[in-house]
XYZ file of C-alpha atoms in Angstrom:
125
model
C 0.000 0.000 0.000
C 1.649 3.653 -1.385
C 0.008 4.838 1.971
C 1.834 3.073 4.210
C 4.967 3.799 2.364
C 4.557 6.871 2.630
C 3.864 7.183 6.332
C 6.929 5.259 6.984
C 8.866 8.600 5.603
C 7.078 10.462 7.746
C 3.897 11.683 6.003
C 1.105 12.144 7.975
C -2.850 11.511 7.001
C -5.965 13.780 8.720
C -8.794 11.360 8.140
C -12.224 13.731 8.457
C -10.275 16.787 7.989
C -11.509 19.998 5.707
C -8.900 22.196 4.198
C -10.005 25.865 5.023
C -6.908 27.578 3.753
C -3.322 26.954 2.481
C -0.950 29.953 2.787
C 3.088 29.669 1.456
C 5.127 30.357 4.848
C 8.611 30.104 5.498
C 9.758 27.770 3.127
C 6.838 25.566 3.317
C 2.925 26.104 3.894
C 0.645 26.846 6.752
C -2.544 24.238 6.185
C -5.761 25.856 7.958
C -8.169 22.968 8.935
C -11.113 22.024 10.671
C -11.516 18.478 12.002
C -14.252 16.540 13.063
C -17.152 14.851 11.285
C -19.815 17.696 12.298
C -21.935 19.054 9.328
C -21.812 22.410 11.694
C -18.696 23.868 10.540
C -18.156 25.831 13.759
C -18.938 22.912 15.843
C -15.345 21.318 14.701
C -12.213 21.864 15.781
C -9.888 24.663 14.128
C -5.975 23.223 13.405
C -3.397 25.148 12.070
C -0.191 22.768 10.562
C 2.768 24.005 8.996
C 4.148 21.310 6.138
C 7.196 21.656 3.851
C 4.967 19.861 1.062
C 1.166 19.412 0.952
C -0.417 17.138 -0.906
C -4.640 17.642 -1.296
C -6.394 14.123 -1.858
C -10.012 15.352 -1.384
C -11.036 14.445 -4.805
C -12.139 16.951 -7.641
C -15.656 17.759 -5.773
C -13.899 18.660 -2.651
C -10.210 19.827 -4.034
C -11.181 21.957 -7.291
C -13.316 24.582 -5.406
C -10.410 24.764 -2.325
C -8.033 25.540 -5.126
C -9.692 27.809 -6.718
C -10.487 30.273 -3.920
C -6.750 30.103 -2.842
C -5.637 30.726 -6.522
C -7.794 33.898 -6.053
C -6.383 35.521 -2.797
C -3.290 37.183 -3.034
C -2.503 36.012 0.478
C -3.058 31.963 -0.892
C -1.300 30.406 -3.613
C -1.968 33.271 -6.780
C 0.525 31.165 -9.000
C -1.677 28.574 -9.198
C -2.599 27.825 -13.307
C -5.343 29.392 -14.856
C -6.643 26.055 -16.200
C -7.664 24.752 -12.696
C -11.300 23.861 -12.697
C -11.259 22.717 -16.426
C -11.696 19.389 -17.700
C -12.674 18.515 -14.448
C -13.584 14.562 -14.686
C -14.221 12.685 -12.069
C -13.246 8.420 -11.850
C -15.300 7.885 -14.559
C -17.507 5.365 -12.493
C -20.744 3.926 -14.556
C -23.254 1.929 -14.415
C -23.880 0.395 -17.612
C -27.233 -1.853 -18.467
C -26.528 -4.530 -21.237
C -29.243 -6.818 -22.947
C -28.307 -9.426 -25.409
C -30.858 -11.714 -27.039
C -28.272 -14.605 -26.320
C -29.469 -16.076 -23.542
C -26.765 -18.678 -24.149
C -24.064 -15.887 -23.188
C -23.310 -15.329 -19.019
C -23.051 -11.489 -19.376
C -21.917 -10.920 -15.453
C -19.012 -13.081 -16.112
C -15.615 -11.829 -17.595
C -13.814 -9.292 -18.143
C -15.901 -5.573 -18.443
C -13.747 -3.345 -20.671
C -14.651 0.273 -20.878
C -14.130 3.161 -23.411
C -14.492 6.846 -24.269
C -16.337 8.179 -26.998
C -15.611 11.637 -27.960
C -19.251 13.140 -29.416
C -18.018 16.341 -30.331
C -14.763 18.663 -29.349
C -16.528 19.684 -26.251
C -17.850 15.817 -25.028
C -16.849 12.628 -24.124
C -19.117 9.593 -23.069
């Protein structure tokens, strides 16, 4: 597991922890974050970290609009690209429905291969 690697030099995981704020400090960063599993934001617990590197795993719903506010602020991280938020894709998790008139054929069986279809210039399926 990468994870455990990775925590073996040192790195350190926040399980139910929202990034608030990432400021460049010093060399590194100061990570503003509030912990807890509370849908009340103020009901959680306000941490402050300082990191020489920060990685952000909350996936595109959670890390696109974090990055964009702090891209933004001239007190976050303004040298941030202009192309974050676009092309914004997500796993790609579907749920496909397939009928065959072969009842002969086990369809749930094997190996499911997936593709992309591009539509247009602007679409993919």
């Amino acid at each position: 597991n990468y994870l455990w690697l990775a925590e073996r030099r040192g790195l350190e995981i926040r399980a139910d922890t929202e990034v608030t704020w990432i400021q460049p400090v010093d060399g590194g960063y100061e990570v503003t974050a509030l912990e807890g599993r509370s849908p009340v934001r103020w009901l959680r617990r306000r941490r402050v970290y300082r990191a020489k590197r920060v990685i952000l795993a909350g996936g595109v719903l959670g890390t696109v609009p974090l990055l964009l506010r702090l891209r933004e602020s001239p007190d976050g991280l303004p040298a941030l690209s202009p192309r974050v938020g676009q092309d914004v894709r997500t796993n790609s998790e579907v749920l496909m429905g397939v009928i065959s008139e072969r009842r002969d054929r086990a369809l749930s069986e094997g190996i499911a291969i997936t593709s992309i279809v591009k539509t247009d210039e602007h679409s993919s399926l």
